[in-house]
PDB file of C-alpha atoms in Angstrom:
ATOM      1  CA  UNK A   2     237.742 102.764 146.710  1.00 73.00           C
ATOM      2  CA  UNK A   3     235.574  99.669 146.079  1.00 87.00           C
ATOM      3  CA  UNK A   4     232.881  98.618 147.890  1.00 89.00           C
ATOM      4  CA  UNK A   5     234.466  95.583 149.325  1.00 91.00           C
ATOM      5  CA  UNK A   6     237.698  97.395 149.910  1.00 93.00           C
ATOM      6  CA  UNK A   7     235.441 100.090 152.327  1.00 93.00           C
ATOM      7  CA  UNK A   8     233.587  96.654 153.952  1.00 93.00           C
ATOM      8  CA  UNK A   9     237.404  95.261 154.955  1.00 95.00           C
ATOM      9  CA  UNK A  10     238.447  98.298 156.238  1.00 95.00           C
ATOM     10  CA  UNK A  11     234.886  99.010 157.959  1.00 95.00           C
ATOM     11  CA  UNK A  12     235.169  95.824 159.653  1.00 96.00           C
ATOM     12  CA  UNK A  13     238.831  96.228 160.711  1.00 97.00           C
ATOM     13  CA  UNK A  14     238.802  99.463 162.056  1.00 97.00           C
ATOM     14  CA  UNK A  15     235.679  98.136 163.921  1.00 97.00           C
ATOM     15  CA  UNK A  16     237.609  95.269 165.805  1.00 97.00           C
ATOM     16  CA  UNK A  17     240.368  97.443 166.072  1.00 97.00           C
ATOM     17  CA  UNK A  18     238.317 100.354 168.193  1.00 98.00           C
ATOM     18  CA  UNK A  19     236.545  97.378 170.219  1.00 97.00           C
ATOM     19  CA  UNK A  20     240.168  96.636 170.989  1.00 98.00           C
ATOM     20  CA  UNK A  21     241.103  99.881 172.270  1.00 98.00           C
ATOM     21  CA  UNK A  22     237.489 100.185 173.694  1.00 98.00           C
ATOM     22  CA  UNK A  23     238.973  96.583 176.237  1.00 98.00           C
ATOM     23  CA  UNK A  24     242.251  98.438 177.001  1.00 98.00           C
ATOM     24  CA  UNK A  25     240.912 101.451 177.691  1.00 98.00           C
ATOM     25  CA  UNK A  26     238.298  99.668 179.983  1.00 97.00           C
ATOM     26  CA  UNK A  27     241.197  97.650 181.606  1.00 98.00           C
ATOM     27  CA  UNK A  28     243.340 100.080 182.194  1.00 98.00           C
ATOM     28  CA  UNK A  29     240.839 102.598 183.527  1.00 98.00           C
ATOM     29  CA  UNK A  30     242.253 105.190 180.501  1.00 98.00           C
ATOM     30  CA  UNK A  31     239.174 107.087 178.907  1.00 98.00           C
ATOM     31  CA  UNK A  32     241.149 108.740 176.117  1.00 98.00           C
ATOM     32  CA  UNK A  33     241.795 104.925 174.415  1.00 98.00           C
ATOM     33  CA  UNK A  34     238.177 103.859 175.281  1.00 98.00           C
ATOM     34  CA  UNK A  35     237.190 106.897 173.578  1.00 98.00           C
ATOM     35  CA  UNK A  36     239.527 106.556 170.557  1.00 98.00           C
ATOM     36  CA  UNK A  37     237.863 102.696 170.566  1.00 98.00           C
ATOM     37  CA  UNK A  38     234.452 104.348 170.131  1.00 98.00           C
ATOM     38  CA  UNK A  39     235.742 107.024 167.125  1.00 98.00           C
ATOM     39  CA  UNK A  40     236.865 103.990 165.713  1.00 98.00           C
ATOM     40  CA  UNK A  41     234.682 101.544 165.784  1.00 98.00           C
ATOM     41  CA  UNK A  42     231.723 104.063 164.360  1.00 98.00           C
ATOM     42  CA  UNK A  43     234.351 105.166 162.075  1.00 97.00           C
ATOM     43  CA  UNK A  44     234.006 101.352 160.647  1.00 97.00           C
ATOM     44  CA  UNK A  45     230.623 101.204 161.334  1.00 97.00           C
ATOM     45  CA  UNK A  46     230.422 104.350 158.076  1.00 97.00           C
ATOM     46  CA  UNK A  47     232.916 102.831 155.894  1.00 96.00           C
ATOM     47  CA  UNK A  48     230.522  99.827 156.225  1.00 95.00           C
ATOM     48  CA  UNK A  49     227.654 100.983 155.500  1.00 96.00           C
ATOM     49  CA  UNK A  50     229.187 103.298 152.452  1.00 95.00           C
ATOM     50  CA  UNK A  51     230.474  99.671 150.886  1.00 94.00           C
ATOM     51  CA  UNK A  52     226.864  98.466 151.316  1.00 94.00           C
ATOM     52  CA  UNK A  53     224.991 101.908 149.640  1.00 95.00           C
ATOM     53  CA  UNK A  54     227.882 101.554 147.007  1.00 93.00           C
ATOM     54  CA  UNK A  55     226.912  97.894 146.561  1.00 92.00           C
ATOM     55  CA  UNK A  56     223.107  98.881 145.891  1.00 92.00           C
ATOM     56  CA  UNK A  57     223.944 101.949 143.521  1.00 93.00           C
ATOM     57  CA  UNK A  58     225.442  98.953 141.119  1.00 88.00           C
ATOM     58  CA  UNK A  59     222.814  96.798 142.086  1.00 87.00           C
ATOM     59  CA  UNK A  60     220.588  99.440 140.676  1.00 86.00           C
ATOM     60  CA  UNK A  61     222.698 100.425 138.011  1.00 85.00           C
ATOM     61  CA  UNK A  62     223.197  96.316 136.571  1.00 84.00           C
ATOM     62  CA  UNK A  63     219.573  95.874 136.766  1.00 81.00           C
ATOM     63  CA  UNK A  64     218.906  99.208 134.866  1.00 72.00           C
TER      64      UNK A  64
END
């Protein structure tokens, strides 16, 4: 997977868990709010793994 691929996805699953994270809130249901938080720090990695993989060929072009 490229890095901008994992960045979209990051960023999706992100809104997506902040999402659940509101319904679960609204509804007073802790499993969804705590699916929302798996979720959104599961975007918050594939994130971050876009960025690292964005520096490696940083590194690697100015090598």
């Amino acid at each position: 997977m490229g890095s901008t691929s994992d960045k979209v996805k990051g960023v999706a699953n992100e809104a997506v868990g902040n999402i659940k994270q509101g319904v679960g809130k609204a509804t007073d249901n802790d499993r969804m709010r705590a699916e929302g938080v798996v979720q959104e720090k599961k975007g918050e990695v594939q994130q971050t793994v876009g960025k690292a993989k964005d520096a490696v060929k940083k590194g690697v072009d100015e090598a």
